[in-house]
Each structure stands twice: as structure tokens, then as C-alpha cells.
Amino acid sequence: MTGAASGIGAATAEAFVGRGFDVIGMDLDWPSRTDTADGLTAHTIDVSDVAASTALLSQFGDIVHLVNAAGVRPQASLAMSDHAMALRCIEVNALGAMNVMRVVVNTESPLESVVNVASAAAWGKQNLAVYGASKAALLSLTRTAALELASRGVRVNAVLPGTTLTGMLPNGVQAEPAPRNFTGRVMEPRDVGAAIADVAMLRLTTGATIPIGLLPSSW
């Protein structure tokens, strides 16, 4: 589980622990508190660091589900985006997921499913130029992986969470209506995390892009 220290990633990790799984949590910045959920082991890893990710994940041969939730979300227009910003965003959001998937599929793990946390910004959203581009790359990677891993019985899907109460939201947004969400309200991370765990368990679905609480007109 990447991006497991906060937000949707932390909630998803808790959802898997609640279903009886032991979770290998990967994140760059864990909170100082030590009360992580039983069943969750915290590893400080930058998913864009190929060597570090490989060294960690190669130790495990029993990974059944993989969720890529690590992400950075620079808020900037195309005109204000620079090369360094774009590179970091793509390294984490797209290449980081690719790195982790590649390592896991090359182990002896009995992998059953991969869920990549994408975004409706992949279809274009103002002031999210490089973020949207990185998530579009992640959707393409999801579909390709679904085709390539089907013969091994591995399902690979992407999810599009609606507006969710996380640290990525601009200040004040959490108190506003969320017209993109079918409930009209900002969602709680725990609800999104539970839905992501549900997607991981879908036995006959692969290569899909699945909205979570998001109206069709939003993507």
C-alpha cells in the first residue's frame, strides 16, 4: 500500500486491516505518532526511488493486493508549471506506481489485484495541468497492465475518487458543497478507503476506471 500514511491511502490501509490483511505501508512522510493500526507496518520509502522500493518489496513473497495511492498534487496552471514540478509529479504519480507494480509482479507473490488511485483531472482540469497529465499516464498504465497480467489472473483497475477530505484539498473547501459528488458533500476518507478495498475484491473486473462517489459529468 503506497501513500499509506495519510488521507485516502491511510483509510484504505485501515480498510484492508479491518478485513484481516497485514498491510505493508509505504510513504515518504509518516506522522510522528506511533499508534498505527495493528496489522500495518510503516516503511519510509519514496516510491520514485527504484532501488529503495525494490529492496523493500523484494523481501515479501506473499503480496495478494497492491494499492497505489501515493501522490503529489501541485496546483498550478500550464503557464505557471515548470519542468521540476512536472518531473516530480510524474515520478511519484505515474512512475512510482509503475516501479512498485513492476517489482511486485516480478516476485513470487500470489498477486490477485492492483488498484491505482487516479483522478478525474486526467480528463483536464484548470490549474491541475501536470497533476492531470500524471494521472492520465496512470490510467494508461492501468489498462496496459490489465492486458499484460490477465494471463496470470491479476486484475488491474483504477479508481476516481470524488472530492474527499484530505490534506490535498485547498483550505476551506472541506466546508463547501461538493457538486462533483453524487451526495453533494465532501466525502470522508474512510468511505473512499472502504470502496477501494471493495474494488480490489472484484473477481471479474479488470482494466476498468471506476468512479467512487463521483458524478459521470465530472469525468
CSV table of C-alpha atoms in Angstrom, one decimal:
chain,number,residue,atom,x,y,z
A,1,MET,CA,0.0,0.0,0.0
A,2,THR,CA,1.7,3.2,-1.1
A,3,GLY,CA,0.7,6.6,0.3
A,4,ALA,CA,-0.4,4.8,3.4
A,5,ALA,CA,0.5,7.5,6.0
A,6,SER,CA,-2.4,9.9,5.4
A,7,GLY,CA,-5.6,10.7,3.6
A,8,ILE,CA,-7.2,8.1,1.2
A,9,GLY,CA,-4.1,5.9,1.5
A,10,ALA,CA,-4.3,5.6,5.3
A,11,ALA,CA,-8.0,5.0,5.2
A,12,THR,CA,-7.5,2.3,2.6
A,13,ALA,CA,-4.8,0.6,4.7
A,14,GLU,CA,-7.2,0.6,7.6
A,15,ALA,CA,-9.9,-0.9,5.5
A,16,PHE,CA,-7.7,-3.8,4.5
A,17,VAL,CA,-6.5,-4.3,8.1
A,18,GLY,CA,-10.2,-4.4,9.0
A,19,ARG,CA,-10.7,-7.3,6.5
A,20,GLY,CA,-7.9,-9.3,8.2
A,21,PHE,CA,-5.0,-8.4,5.9
A,22,ASP,CA,-1.5,-7.5,7.1
A,23,VAL,CA,-0.6,-4.3,5.3
A,24,ILE,CA,2.9,-3.2,4.1
A,25,GLY,CA,2.6,0.6,4.3
A,26,MET,CA,4.9,2.8,2.2
A,27,ASP,CA,5.1,6.5,2.4
A,28,LEU,CA,7.7,9.3,2.4
A,29,ASP,CA,6.5,11.1,5.5
A,30,TRP,CA,4.8,9.2,8.4
A,31,PRO,CA,3.3,11.2,11.2
A,32,SER,CA,5.3,11.3,14.4
A,33,ARG,CA,2.6,9.4,16.3
A,34,THR,CA,3.2,5.7,16.7
A,35,ASP,CA,-0.4,4.5,17.1
A,36,THR,CA,-0.6,2.9,13.6
A,37,ALA,CA,-3.2,0.3,13.3
A,38,ASP,CA,-2.5,-3.3,14.3
A,39,GLY,CA,-1.6,-5.2,11.1
A,40,LEU,CA,0.0,-2.2,9.5
A,41,THR,CA,3.8,-1.9,9.2
A,42,ALA,CA,5.1,1.5,8.3
A,43,HIS,CA,8.1,1.9,5.9
A,44,THR,CA,9.5,5.2,5.0
A,45,ILE,CA,10.0,5.0,1.2
A,46,ASP,CA,9.9,7.4,-1.7
A,47,VAL,CA,8.1,5.4,-4.4
A,48,SER,CA,10.0,7.2,-7.1
A,49,ASP,CA,13.2,5.7,-5.7
A,50,VAL,CA,13.5,2.5,-7.7
A,51,ALA,CA,16.3,0.9,-5.6
A,52,ALA,CA,14.6,1.6,-2.3
A,53,SER,CA,11.2,0.2,-3.5
A,54,THR,CA,12.9,-2.8,-4.9
A,55,ALA,CA,14.9,-3.5,-1.8
A,56,LEU,CA,11.8,-3.3,0.4
A,57,LEU,CA,9.3,-5.2,-1.7
A,58,SER,CA,11.7,-8.0,-2.7
A,59,GLN,CA,11.6,-9.1,0.9
A,60,PHE,CA,8.0,-10.2,0.6
A,61,GLY,CA,6.6,-13.1,-1.3
A,62,ASP,CA,3.0,-13.1,-0.2
A,63,ILE,CA,1.5,-9.9,-1.6
A,64,VAL,CA,-2.1,-10.5,-2.6
A,65,HIS,CA,-3.4,-7.0,-3.2
A,66,LEU,CA,-1.5,-3.8,-4.2
A,67,VAL,CA,-2.9,-0.3,-3.9
A,68,ASN,CA,-1.0,2.7,-5.4
A,69,ALA,CA,-2.3,5.8,-3.6
A,70,ALA,CA,1.0,7.8,-3.2
A,71,GLY,CA,0.6,11.1,-5.0
A,72,VAL,CA,1.6,14.7,-5.1
A,73,ARG,CA,-0.8,17.4,-6.4
A,74,PRO,CA,0.8,20.7,-7.4
A,75,GLN,CA,-1.9,23.3,-8.1
A,76,ALA,CA,-0.7,25.4,-11.0
A,77,SER,CA,-1.8,26.4,-14.4
A,78,LEU,CA,0.1,25.3,-17.5
A,79,ALA,CA,1.7,28.7,-17.8
A,80,MET,CA,2.9,28.5,-14.2
A,81,SER,CA,4.1,24.9,-14.2
A,82,ASP,CA,7.8,24.3,-14.5
A,83,HIS,CA,9.9,21.3,-15.5
A,84,ALA,CA,10.9,20.4,-12.0
A,85,MET,CA,7.3,20.4,-10.8
A,86,ALA,CA,6.2,18.3,-13.7
A,87,LEU,CA,9.0,15.8,-13.3
A,88,ARG,CA,8.4,15.3,-9.6
A,89,CYS,CA,4.6,14.9,-10.2
A,90,ILE,CA,5.2,12.2,-12.9
A,91,GLU,CA,7.9,10.5,-10.9
A,92,VAL,CA,5.6,9.9,-8.0
A,93,ASN,CA,2.1,9.6,-9.5
A,94,ALA,CA,2.9,7.6,-12.6
A,95,LEU,CA,6.5,6.2,-12.5
A,96,GLY,CA,6.2,5.4,-8.7
A,97,ALA,CA,3.2,3.2,-9.4
A,98,MET,CA,4.9,1.6,-12.3
A,99,ASN,CA,8.0,0.9,-10.1
A,100,VAL,CA,6.0,-0.8,-7.4
A,101,MET,CA,3.9,-2.8,-9.8
A,102,ARG,CA,7.0,-4.0,-11.7
A,103,VAL,CA,8.7,-5.1,-8.5
A,104,VAL,CA,5.7,-7.0,-7.2
A,105,VAL,CA,4.8,-8.8,-10.4
A,106,ASN,CA,8.4,-10.0,-10.6
A,107,THR,CA,8.3,-11.6,-7.2
A,108,GLU,CA,6.7,-15.0,-6.4
A,109,SER,CA,3.8,-13.2,-4.7
A,110,PRO,CA,0.3,-14.7,-5.3
A,111,LEU,CA,-0.8,-11.3,-6.5
A,112,GLU,CA,-4.6,-11.1,-7.3
A,113,SER,CA,-5.3,-7.4,-7.8
A,114,VAL,CA,-3.9,-3.9,-8.3
A,115,VAL,CA,-5.9,-0.7,-7.7
A,116,ASN,CA,-4.4,2.6,-8.8
A,117,VAL,CA,-5.8,5.7,-7.3
A,118,ALA,CA,-6.2,8.1,-10.3
A,119,SER,CA,-8.2,11.3,-10.7
A,120,ALA,CA,-10.9,12.9,-12.9
A,121,ALA,CA,-8.2,15.6,-13.5
A,122,ALA,CA,-6.8,13.1,-16.1
A,123,TRP,CA,-9.5,14.5,-18.4
A,124,GLY,CA,-8.4,18.0,-17.8
A,125,LYS,CA,-9.0,20.5,-15.0
A,126,GLN,CA,-7.9,24.1,-14.7
A,127,ASN,CA,-4.9,24.7,-12.5
A,128,LEU,CA,-4.0,21.0,-12.3
A,129,ALA,CA,-2.0,20.7,-15.6
A,130,VAL,CA,0.8,18.4,-14.6
A,131,TYR,CA,-1.2,16.6,-12.0
A,132,GLY,CA,-3.8,15.7,-14.6
A,133,ALA,CA,-1.2,14.6,-17.0
A,134,SER,CA,0.4,12.3,-14.5
A,135,LYS,CA,-3.0,10.7,-13.7
A,136,ALA,CA,-3.7,10.3,-17.4
A,137,ALA,CA,-0.5,8.4,-17.6
A,138,LEU,CA,-1.5,6.3,-14.7
A,139,LEU,CA,-4.8,5.4,-16.4
A,140,SER,CA,-2.9,4.3,-19.5
A,141,LEU,CA,-0.6,2.2,-17.4
A,142,THR,CA,-3.6,0.6,-15.6
A,143,ARG,CA,-5.1,-0.5,-18.9
A,144,THR,CA,-1.8,-1.9,-20.3
A,145,ALA,CA,-1.1,-3.8,-17.0
A,146,ALA,CA,-4.6,-5.3,-17.1
A,147,LEU,CA,-3.9,-6.6,-20.6
A,148,GLU,CA,-0.4,-7.9,-19.8
A,149,LEU,CA,-1.3,-9.5,-16.4
A,150,ALA,CA,-4.6,-11.1,-17.4
A,151,SER,CA,-2.9,-14.4,-18.3
A,152,ARG,CA,-1.6,-14.6,-14.7
A,153,GLY,CA,-5.1,-14.0,-13.3
A,154,VAL,CA,-4.2,-10.5,-11.9
A,155,ARG,CA,-6.8,-7.8,-12.1
A,156,VAL,CA,-5.7,-4.2,-12.5
A,157,ASN,CA,-8.2,-1.3,-12.1
A,158,ALA,CA,-8.1,2.4,-11.5
A,159,VAL,CA,-10.5,4.4,-9.2
A,160,LEU,CA,-11.5,8.1,-9.5
A,161,PRO,CA,-12.4,9.4,-6.0
A,162,GLY,CA,-14.7,12.4,-5.8
A,163,THR,CA,-13.9,15.3,-3.6
A,164,THR,CA,-12.5,13.9,-0.4
A,165,LEU,CA,-11.5,15.4,2.9
A,166,THR,CA,-7.7,15.1,2.7
A,167,GLY,CA,-4.7,17.4,3.0
A,168,MET,CA,-4.7,17.8,-0.7
A,169,LEU,CA,-7.9,20.0,-0.6
A,170,PRO,CA,-7.4,23.7,-0.6
A,171,ASN,CA,-8.2,25.5,2.6
A,172,GLY,CA,-11.9,26.0,3.2
A,173,VAL,CA,-13.1,23.5,0.5
A,174,GLN,CA,-14.0,20.9,3.1
A,175,ALA,CA,-16.7,23.2,4.4
A,176,GLU,CA,-18.3,23.8,1.0
A,177,PRO,CA,-20.8,21.8,-1.1
A,178,ALA,CA,-19.2,19.2,-3.4
A,179,PRO,CA,-21.2,19.4,-6.7
A,180,ARG,CA,-19.0,16.8,-8.3
A,181,ASN,CA,-20.0,14.2,-5.7
A,182,PHE,CA,-23.4,12.5,-6.0
A,183,THR,CA,-24.0,13.1,-2.3
A,184,GLY,CA,-23.3,16.8,-2.8
A,185,ARG,CA,-20.9,16.7,0.2
A,186,VAL,CA,-17.2,16.2,0.6
A,187,MET,CA,-16.5,12.5,1.3
A,188,GLU,CA,-14.7,11.1,4.3
A,189,PRO,CA,-11.5,9.2,3.6
A,190,ARG,CA,-12.8,6.1,5.4
A,191,ASP,CA,-15.7,5.8,3.0
A,192,VAL,CA,-13.4,6.0,0.0
A,193,GLY,CA,-10.9,3.6,1.5
A,194,ALA,CA,-13.6,1.0,2.1
A,195,ALA,CA,-14.7,1.4,-1.6
A,196,ILE,CA,-11.2,0.9,-2.8
A,197,ALA,CA,-10.9,-2.3,-0.8
A,198,ASP,CA,-14.2,-3.4,-2.4
A,199,VAL,CA,-12.8,-2.7,-5.9
A,200,ALA,CA,-9.7,-4.9,-5.0
A,201,MET,CA,-12.1,-7.8,-4.3
A,202,LEU,CA,-14.0,-7.6,-7.6
A,203,ARG,CA,-13.3,-11.0,-9.2
A,204,LEU,CA,-14.4,-10.4,-12.8
A,205,THR,CA,-13.4,-6.8,-13.4
A,206,THR,CA,-10.1,-5.6,-14.9
A,207,GLY,CA,-8.9,-2.7,-16.9
A,208,ALA,CA,-11.7,-0.6,-15.6
A,209,THR,CA,-11.8,3.0,-14.4
A,210,ILE,CA,-14.3,3.1,-11.5
A,211,PRO,CA,-15.6,6.4,-10.0
A,212,ILE,CA,-16.1,6.5,-6.3
A,213,GLY,CA,-18.8,8.9,-5.3
A,214,LEU,CA,-18.2,10.9,-8.4
A,215,LEU,CA,-20.9,12.0,-10.8
A,216,PRO,CA,-20.5,11.0,-14.5
A,217,SER,CA,-20.5,14.6,-15.7
A,218,SER,CA,-17.3,15.1,-13.7
A,219,TRP,CA,-15.1,12.9,-15.8
